[in-house]
mmCIF file of C-alpha atoms in Angstrom:
data_model
loop_
_atom_site.group_PDB
_atom_site.id
_atom_site.type_symbol
_atom_site.label_atom_id
_atom_site.label_comp_id
_atom_site.label_asym_id
_atom_site.label_seq_id
_atom_site.Cartn_x
_atom_site.Cartn_y
_atom_site.Cartn_z
ATOM 1 C CA LEU Y 146 -207.934 -142.594 -75.592
ATOM 2 C CA HIS Y 147 -205.704 -140.391 -73.488
ATOM 3 C CA SER Y 148 -203.016 -141.014 -70.909
ATOM 4 C CA ILE Y 149 -203.046 -138.680 -67.916
ATOM 5 C CA ILE Y 150 -199.694 -138.798 -66.116
ATOM 6 C CA ILE Y 151 -199.447 -137.401 -62.578
ATOM 7 C CA VAL Y 152 -196.023 -136.316 -61.255
ATOM 8 C CA HIS Y 153 -195.644 -135.225 -57.613
ATOM 9 C CA GLY Y 154 -193.226 -132.775 -56.047
ATOM 10 C CA LEU Y 155 -191.195 -132.790 -52.829
ATOM 11 C CA ASN Y 156 -192.204 -135.138 -50.024
ATOM 12 C CA GLY Y 157 -194.336 -136.742 -52.654
ATOM 13 C CA GLY Y 158 -196.278 -139.863 -53.489
ATOM 14 C CA THR Y 159 -200.030 -140.307 -53.536
ATOM 15 C CA ALA Y 160 -200.410 -140.329 -49.757
ATOM 16 C CA ARG Y 161 -198.496 -137.179 -48.945
ATOM 17 C CA SER Y 162 -199.101 -134.972 -51.957
ATOM 18 C CA PHE Y 163 -202.677 -135.756 -52.918
ATOM 19 C CA THR Y 164 -204.726 -137.089 -49.984
ATOM 20 C CA HIS Y 165 -207.258 -134.702 -48.460
ATOM 21 C CA SER Y 166 -206.643 -134.642 -44.714
ATOM 22 C CA GLN Y 167 -210.315 -134.792 -43.702
ATOM 23 C CA THR Y 168 -211.974 -136.966 -46.334
ATOM 24 C CA GLY Y 169 -209.033 -139.155 -47.369
ATOM 25 C CA THR Y 170 -209.907 -138.420 -50.988
ATOM 26 C CA ILE Y 171 -207.206 -138.940 -53.607
ATOM 27 C CA TRP Y 172 -208.724 -136.909 -56.405
ATOM 28 C CA PHE Y 173 -207.331 -138.709 -59.448
ATOM 29 C CA GLN Y 174 -208.346 -142.085 -58.005
ATOM 30 C CA HIS Y 175 -211.678 -141.326 -56.345
ATOM 31 C CA LEU Y 176 -213.002 -138.396 -58.398
ATOM 32 C CA LEU Y 177 -211.374 -138.014 -61.807
ATOM 33 C CA PRO Y 178 -212.221 -141.395 -63.413
ATOM 34 C CA ASP Y 179 -215.946 -140.625 -63.245
ATOM 35 C CA ASP Y 180 -215.398 -137.209 -64.789
ATOM 36 C CA VAL Y 181 -213.320 -138.068 -67.856
ATOM 37 C CA VAL Y 182 -215.632 -140.603 -69.490
ATOM 38 C CA ASP Y 183 -216.504 -139.918 -73.125
ATOM 39 C CA SER Y 184 -220.320 -139.712 -73.087
ATOM 40 C CA GLU Y 185 -220.627 -141.136 -76.598
ATOM 41 C CA THR Y 186 -218.000 -143.888 -76.668
ATOM 42 C CA ARG Y 187 -218.069 -144.732 -72.926
ATOM 43 C CA THR Y 188 -214.294 -144.913 -72.931
ATOM 44 C CA ASN Y 189 -212.049 -143.378 -70.329
ATOM 45 C CA ALA Y 190 -208.586 -141.934 -69.966
ATOM 46 C CA ARG Y 191 -205.811 -144.088 -68.575
ATOM 47 C CA ILE Y 192 -204.451 -142.482 -65.413
ATOM 48 C CA TRP Y 193 -200.851 -143.085 -64.397
ATOM 49 C CA VAL Y 194 -198.962 -141.874 -61.333
ATOM 50 C CA TYR Y 195 -195.185 -141.634 -61.539
ATOM 51 C CA GLY Y 196 -193.527 -142.208 -58.176
ATOM 52 C CA TYR Y 197 -189.924 -141.258 -57.471
ATOM 53 C CA ASN Y 198 -187.794 -140.226 -54.515
ATOM 54 C CA ALA Y 199 -188.148 -136.485 -54.900
ATOM 55 C CA ASP Y 200 -186.334 -135.723 -51.662
ATOM 56 C CA THR Y 201 -183.017 -137.277 -52.697
ATOM 57 C CA THR Y 202 -183.489 -136.148 -56.298
ATOM 58 C CA PHE Y 203 -183.560 -132.480 -55.367
ATOM 59 C CA GLU Y 204 -181.127 -132.948 -52.501
ATOM 60 C CA ASN Y 205 -178.645 -134.331 -55.044
ATOM 61 C CA ALA Y 206 -177.024 -136.339 -52.263
ATOM 62 C CA GLY Y 207 -177.187 -139.606 -54.180
ATOM 63 C CA ASN Y 208 -176.339 -140.664 -57.700
ATOM 64 C CA THR Y 209 -179.692 -139.640 -59.201
ATOM 65 C CA THR Y 210 -179.962 -135.942 -59.994
ATOM 66 C CA ALA Y 211 -183.045 -134.102 -61.166
ATOM 67 C CA PHE Y 212 -181.683 -134.317 -64.718
ATOM 68 C CA ASP Y 213 -181.306 -138.091 -64.377
ATOM 69 C CA GLN Y 214 -184.796 -138.324 -62.916
ATOM 70 C CA ALA Y 215 -186.209 -136.587 -65.988
ATOM 71 C CA THR Y 216 -184.611 -139.278 -68.148
ATOM 72 C CA ASN Y 217 -185.923 -141.990 -65.825
ATOM 73 C CA LEU Y 218 -189.407 -140.529 -66.228
ATOM 74 C CA LEU Y 219 -189.163 -140.686 -70.015
ATOM 75 C CA GLU Y 220 -187.896 -144.260 -69.919
ATOM 76 C CA SER Y 221 -190.698 -145.321 -67.580
ATOM 77 C CA VAL Y 222 -193.347 -143.730 -69.787
ATOM 78 C CA ARG Y 223 -191.831 -145.281 -72.904
ATOM 79 C CA ASN Y 224 -191.816 -148.740 -71.338
ATOM 80 C CA VAL Y 225 -195.383 -148.606 -70.077
ATOM 81 C CA ARG Y 226 -196.918 -147.215 -73.281
ATOM 82 C CA LYS Y 227 -198.309 -149.854 -75.617
ATOM 83 C CA THR Y 228 -199.967 -147.496 -78.106
ATOM 84 C CA ARG Y 229 -199.581 -143.887 -79.212
ATOM 85 C CA ARG Y 230 -202.116 -142.304 -76.859
ATOM 86 C CA LYS Y 231 -202.281 -138.551 -76.445
ATOM 87 C CA VAL Y 232 -200.589 -137.479 -73.210
ATOM 88 C CA ILE Y 233 -201.721 -134.966 -70.589
ATOM 89 C CA TRP Y 234 -199.268 -134.176 -67.785
ATOM 90 C CA VAL Y 235 -200.457 -133.030 -64.362
ATOM 91 C CA CYS Y 236 -197.503 -131.723 -62.355
ATOM 92 C CA HIS Y 237 -197.441 -130.858 -58.671
ATOM 93 C CA SER Y 238 -194.976 -128.208 -57.452
ATOM 94 C CA LEU Y 239 -191.349 -129.064 -58.304
ATOM 95 C CA GLY Y 240 -192.556 -132.130 -60.179
ATOM 96 C CA GLY Y 241 -193.305 -129.687 -62.972
ATOM 97 C CA ILE Y 242 -189.593 -128.942 -63.270
ATOM 98 C CA ILE Y 243 -188.889 -132.644 -63.806
ATOM 99 C CA VAL Y 244 -191.565 -132.822 -66.521
ATOM 100 C CA LYS Y 245 -190.363 -129.676 -68.309
ATOM 101 C CA THR Y 246 -186.809 -131.020 -68.287
ATOM 102 C CA ALA Y 247 -188.013 -134.409 -69.544
ATOM 103 C CA LEU Y 248 -189.948 -132.954 -72.471
ATOM 104 C CA PHE Y 249 -186.981 -130.802 -73.449
ATOM 105 C CA GLN Y 250 -184.790 -133.913 -73.395
ATOM 106 C CA ALA Y 251 -187.345 -135.849 -75.447
ATOM 107 C CA ASN Y 252 -187.006 -133.379 -78.293
ATOM 108 C CA SER Y 253 -183.367 -134.317 -78.856
ATOM 109 C CA LYS Y 254 -183.606 -138.082 -78.286
ATOM 110 C CA ASP Y 255 -185.187 -140.351 -80.878
ATOM 111 C CA ARG Y 256 -185.972 -142.891 -78.176
ATOM 112 C CA TYR Y 257 -188.380 -140.501 -76.445
ATOM 113 C CA ARG Y 258 -189.474 -138.054 -79.131
ATOM 114 C CA ALA Y 259 -192.874 -139.723 -79.566
ATOM 115 C CA ILE Y 260 -193.727 -138.793 -75.976
ATOM 116 C CA LEU Y 261 -193.220 -135.109 -76.767
ATOM 117 C CA GLU Y 262 -195.090 -135.434 -80.061
ATOM 118 C CA ASP Y 263 -198.066 -137.036 -78.303
ATOM 119 C CA THR Y 264 -198.187 -134.492 -75.472
ATOM 120 C CA ILE Y 265 -201.217 -132.248 -75.949
ATOM 121 C CA GLY Y 266 -201.194 -130.450 -72.619
ATOM 122 C CA THR Y 267 -199.401 -129.798 -69.355
ATOM 123 C CA ILE Y 268 -201.072 -128.720 -66.130
ATOM 124 C CA PHE Y 269 -198.748 -127.153 -63.563
ATOM 125 C CA ILE Y 270 -200.106 -126.894 -60.011
ATOM 126 C CA GLY Y 271 -197.928 -124.718 -57.806
ATOM 127 C CA THR Y 272 -194.866 -125.031 -60.038
ATOM 128 C CA PRO Y 273 -192.496 -122.041 -59.858
ATOM 129 C CA HIS Y 274 -191.379 -121.070 -63.353
ATOM 130 C CA GLN Y 275 -190.120 -117.556 -62.624
ATOM 131 C CA GLY Y 276 -188.950 -115.465 -59.723
ATOM 132 C CA SER Y 277 -191.312 -113.080 -57.958
ATOM 133 C CA GLY Y 278 -191.073 -109.626 -56.483
ATOM 134 C CA TYR Y 279 -189.980 -111.238 -53.222
ATOM 135 C CA ALA Y 280 -187.532 -113.938 -54.308
ATOM 136 C CA ASN Y 281 -185.710 -115.444 -57.263
ATOM 137 C CA VAL Y 282 -186.721 -118.867 -58.502
ATOM 138 C CA ALA Y 283 -184.023 -120.704 -56.530
ATOM 139 C CA GLU Y 284 -185.169 -119.057 -53.307
ATOM 140 C CA ILE Y 285 -188.773 -120.013 -54.069
ATOM 141 C CA ALA Y 286 -187.737 -123.653 -54.494
ATOM 142 C CA GLN Y 287 -185.917 -123.518 -51.172
ATOM 143 C CA GLN Y 288 -189.014 -122.035 -49.513
ATOM 144 C CA ILE Y 289 -191.063 -124.959 -50.825
ATOM 145 C CA ALA Y 290 -188.580 -127.372 -49.251
ATOM 146 C CA ARG Y 291 -188.702 -125.564 -45.906
ATOM 147 C CA VAL Y 292 -192.500 -125.546 -45.750
ATOM 148 C CA VAL Y 293 -193.122 -129.049 -47.088
ATOM 149 C CA LEU Y 294 -190.378 -131.060 -45.373
ATOM 150 C CA PHE Y 295 -189.719 -131.734 -41.723
ATOM 151 C CA LYS Y 296 -185.946 -132.082 -42.223
ATOM 152 C CA PRO Y 297 -185.225 -129.858 -45.185
ATOM 153 C CA LYS Y 298 -181.643 -128.759 -44.561
ATOM 154 C CA ALA Y 299 -179.896 -131.114 -46.986
ATOM 155 C CA ILE Y 300 -182.470 -130.524 -49.711
ATOM 156 C CA VAL Y 301 -182.391 -126.761 -49.246
ATOM 157 C CA THR Y 302 -178.603 -126.897 -49.566
ATOM 158 C CA GLY Y 303 -178.865 -129.054 -52.680
ATOM 159 C CA LEU Y 304 -181.397 -126.724 -54.256
ATOM 160 C CA LYS Y 305 -179.235 -123.717 -53.460
ATOM 161 C CA LYS Y 306 -176.291 -125.353 -55.209
ATOM 162 C CA ASN Y 307 -178.016 -126.740 -58.296
ATOM 163 C CA CYS Y 308 -181.251 -124.826 -58.715
ATOM 164 C CA HIS Y 309 -180.213 -122.180 -61.225
ATOM 165 C CA GLN Y 310 -178.890 -124.753 -63.688
ATOM 166 C CA LEU Y 311 -181.950 -126.945 -63.185
ATOM 167 C CA PHE Y 312 -184.441 -124.145 -63.777
ATOM 168 C CA GLU Y 313 -182.477 -122.829 -66.756
ATOM 169 C CA THR Y 314 -182.658 -126.252 -68.388
ATOM 170 C CA ALA Y 315 -186.333 -126.664 -67.517
ATOM 171 C CA ASN Y 316 -187.182 -123.294 -69.007
ATOM 172 C CA ASN Y 317 -185.870 -124.529 -72.350
ATOM 173 C CA PHE Y 318 -189.233 -126.286 -72.416
ATOM 174 C CA ALA Y 319 -190.545 -123.110 -74.039
ATOM 175 C CA ASP Y 320 -188.466 -123.942 -77.117
ATOM 176 C CA VAL Y 321 -190.207 -127.289 -77.610
ATOM 177 C CA SER Y 322 -193.680 -126.556 -76.250
ATOM 178 C CA GLY Y 323 -195.062 -125.915 -79.728
ATOM 179 C CA LYS Y 324 -198.786 -126.695 -79.777
ATOM 180 C CA ILE Y 325 -198.861 -127.954 -76.185
ATOM 181 C CA LYS Y 326 -201.669 -126.261 -74.250
ATOM 182 C CA ILE Y 327 -200.531 -125.062 -70.826
ATOM 183 C CA PHE Y 328 -202.527 -124.499 -67.638
ATOM 184 C CA CYS Y 329 -200.857 -123.036 -64.545
ATOM 185 C CA PHE Y 330 -202.426 -122.881 -61.070
ATOM 186 C CA TYR Y 331 -201.180 -120.974 -58.037
ATOM 187 C CA GLU Y 332 -202.057 -120.671 -54.346
ATOM 188 C CA THR Y 333 -203.852 -117.788 -52.652
ATOM 189 C CA ILE Y 334 -202.966 -118.282 -48.964
ATOM 190 C CA ARG Y 335 -199.509 -117.931 -47.427
ATOM 191 C CA PRO Y 336 -198.074 -120.700 -45.196
ATOM 192 C CA GLU Y 337 -199.256 -120.801 -41.597
ATOM 193 C CA VAL Y 338 -195.792 -121.662 -40.295
ATOM 194 C CA GLY Y 339 -192.207 -121.083 -41.356
ATOM 195 C CA PRO Y 340 -190.252 -118.021 -42.439
ATOM 196 C CA PRO Y 341 -192.142 -116.973 -45.603
ATOM 197 C CA ILE Y 342 -194.484 -114.067 -44.988
ATOM 198 C CA TRP Y 343 -195.780 -114.061 -48.544
ATOM 199 C CA LEU Y 344 -197.233 -116.563 -50.985
ATOM 200 C CA ILE Y 345 -194.636 -119.112 -52.051
ATOM 201 C CA VAL Y 346 -195.681 -119.569 -55.692
ATOM 202 C CA THR Y 347 -197.298 -116.291 -56.662
ATOM 203 C CA LYS Y 348 -199.231 -115.567 -59.830
ATOM 204 C CA ASP Y 349 -196.095 -114.113 -61.427
ATOM 205 C CA SER Y 350 -193.956 -117.071 -60.405
ATOM 206 C CA ALA Y 351 -196.534 -119.607 -61.615
ATOM 207 C CA SER Y 352 -196.556 -118.188 -65.148
ATOM 208 C CA THR Y 353 -194.442 -119.865 -67.821
ATOM 209 C CA ARG Y 354 -194.606 -116.695 -69.941
ATOM 210 C CA ILE Y 355 -195.426 -118.944 -72.888
ATOM 211 C CA PRO Y 356 -198.069 -117.354 -75.157
ATOM 212 C CA GLY Y 357 -201.490 -118.923 -74.830
ATOM 213 C CA GLU Y 358 -201.055 -120.310 -71.329
ATOM 214 C CA VAL Y 359 -204.061 -120.252 -68.993
ATOM 215 C CA LEU Y 360 -203.155 -118.884 -65.547
ATOM 216 C CA LEU Y 361 -205.669 -119.574 -62.757
ATOM 217 C CA ALA Y 362 -205.887 -119.239 -58.973
ATOM 218 C CA LEU Y 363 -206.950 -122.022 -56.641
ATOM 219 C CA GLU Y 364 -209.098 -120.379 -53.990
ATOM 220 C CA ASP Y 365 -208.392 -120.281 -50.254
ATOM 221 C CA VAL Y 366 -205.542 -122.784 -50.345
ATOM 222 C CA LYS Y 367 -201.888 -122.727 -49.304
ATOM 223 C CA HIS Y 368 -199.052 -124.368 -51.200
ATOM 224 C CA THR Y 369 -199.036 -127.625 -49.244
ATOM 225 C CA ASP Y 370 -202.734 -128.252 -49.985
ATOM 226 C CA LEU Y 371 -202.834 -127.326 -53.661
ATOM 227 C CA CYS Y 372 -203.418 -130.905 -54.850
ATOM 228 C CA LYS Y 373 -205.747 -132.031 -52.069
ATOM 229 C CA PHE Y 374 -209.433 -131.845 -52.969
ATOM 230 C CA ARG Y 375 -212.355 -132.682 -50.689
ATOM 231 C CA ASP Y 376 -214.889 -134.066 -53.168
ATOM 232 C CA HIS Y 377 -216.579 -133.537 -56.540
ATOM 233 C CA LYS Y 378 -218.044 -130.242 -55.319
ATOM 234 C CA ASP Y 379 -214.674 -128.749 -54.375
ATOM 235 C CA PRO Y 380 -214.349 -125.670 -56.639
ATOM 236 C CA ASN Y 381 -210.586 -126.122 -56.904
ATOM 237 C CA TYR Y 382 -211.018 -129.721 -58.034
ATOM 238 C CA ARG Y 383 -213.498 -128.539 -60.642
ATOM 239 C CA ARG Y 384 -211.000 -126.048 -62.037
ATOM 240 C CA VAL Y 385 -208.331 -128.709 -62.418
ATOM 241 C CA ARG Y 386 -210.831 -131.250 -63.751
ATOM 242 C CA ASP Y 387 -212.183 -128.790 -66.303
ATOM 243 C CA SER Y 388 -208.685 -128.060 -67.579
ATOM 244 C CA ILE Y 389 -208.125 -131.788 -68.103
ATOM 245 C CA LYS Y 390 -211.456 -132.149 -69.902
ATOM 246 C CA GLU Y 391 -210.669 -129.169 -72.122
ATOM 247 C CA LEU Y 392 -207.407 -130.814 -73.144
ATOM 248 C CA MET Y 393 -209.192 -134.084 -73.850
ATOM 249 C CA ARG Y 394 -211.681 -132.297 -76.094
ATOM 250 C CA MET Y 395 -208.798 -131.131 -78.255
ATOM 251 C CA THR Y 396 -208.613 -134.647 -79.694
ATOM 252 C CA VAL Y 397 -211.738 -136.571 -80.654
ATOM 253 C CA SER Y 398 -211.918 -140.341 -80.184
ATOM 254 C CA ILE Y 399 -213.658 -142.286 -82.944
ATOM 255 C CA SER Y 400 -214.604 -145.971 -83.409
ATOM 256 C CA ARG Y 401 -214.046 -146.851 -79.771
ATOM 257 C CA PRO Y 402 -215.623 -149.901 -78.082
ATOM 258 C CA ALA Y 403 -218.598 -149.309 -75.800
ATOM 259 C CA TYR Y 404 -217.146 -149.878 -72.364
ATOM 260 C CA CYS Y 405 -215.787 -147.760 -69.560
ATOM 261 C CA THR Y 406 -212.666 -148.582 -67.605
ATOM 262 C CA TYR Y 407 -209.722 -146.833 -66.035
ATOM 263 C CA TRP Y 408 -206.350 -147.508 -64.470
ATOM 264 C CA VAL Y 409 -204.616 -145.806 -61.596
ATOM 265 C CA ILE Y 410 -201.097 -147.177 -61.535
ATOM 266 C CA GLU Y 411 -198.121 -145.876 -59.615
ATOM 267 C CA TRP Y 412 -194.769 -146.974 -60.942
ATOM 268 C CA GLY Y 413 -191.245 -145.933 -60.132
ATOM 269 C CA HIS Y 414 -190.320 -145.197 -56.517
ATOM 270 C CA ALA Y 415 -192.684 -146.737 -53.983
ATOM 271 C CA ASP Y 416 -195.002 -144.404 -52.123
ATOM 272 C CA LYS Y 417 -194.242 -143.662 -48.494
ATOM 273 C CA THR Y 418 -197.042 -143.690 -45.946
#
């Protein structure tokens, strides 16, 4: 069996980051479980959602920094895991920076190294890994805060102060990525409001530059809607779903009981609605 771990970005939680505005669909709860069933064993992936206060984490106004949050993520995953399942990470926007930092930390800490060893894939949706022709990576992160949040000033200031160090640490992920398969998705429509006149996370910015990554566009969608899918027929959902299924096919389950079940559990910081 596999564990699929979802990590949101700014202004996050299941309600804000993942709910389609018209259908109310939360894709990993309403769509994905039906699509990741092993046809032979009738077993399913376990789906987890990690909740945390992304706003204060990136604002750095409190005692929990983004680096601390990466450690908190590892500790939460360690505590909830009962067996050595293969892990697939699905990261939304700046949540990908937390995950990259966490996996880099896991490499140097015996307590968490099994999480890195069991990670077979990471899927980054709208995560800025590089600068673009329009802005450096810190400026891109600040643009995300401006577009996503209603009161972004403190977070923008915090990102401006700490972003370079954070992204430098996160990019050390390349040193430990090893056999991890990477998918990166980016938007194709610029924001309707706010100062940016270009795409926030461009194709160039969305690339990790790690050999073997798969870099794909999500069609006709702006940054704030990257993780919001209408239904099973949504072509953008299918692209993300297919990347998850490809990662699952990398490991073959054998001698599994003939039943089908799934879990959607959010732990960590409570979701805000």
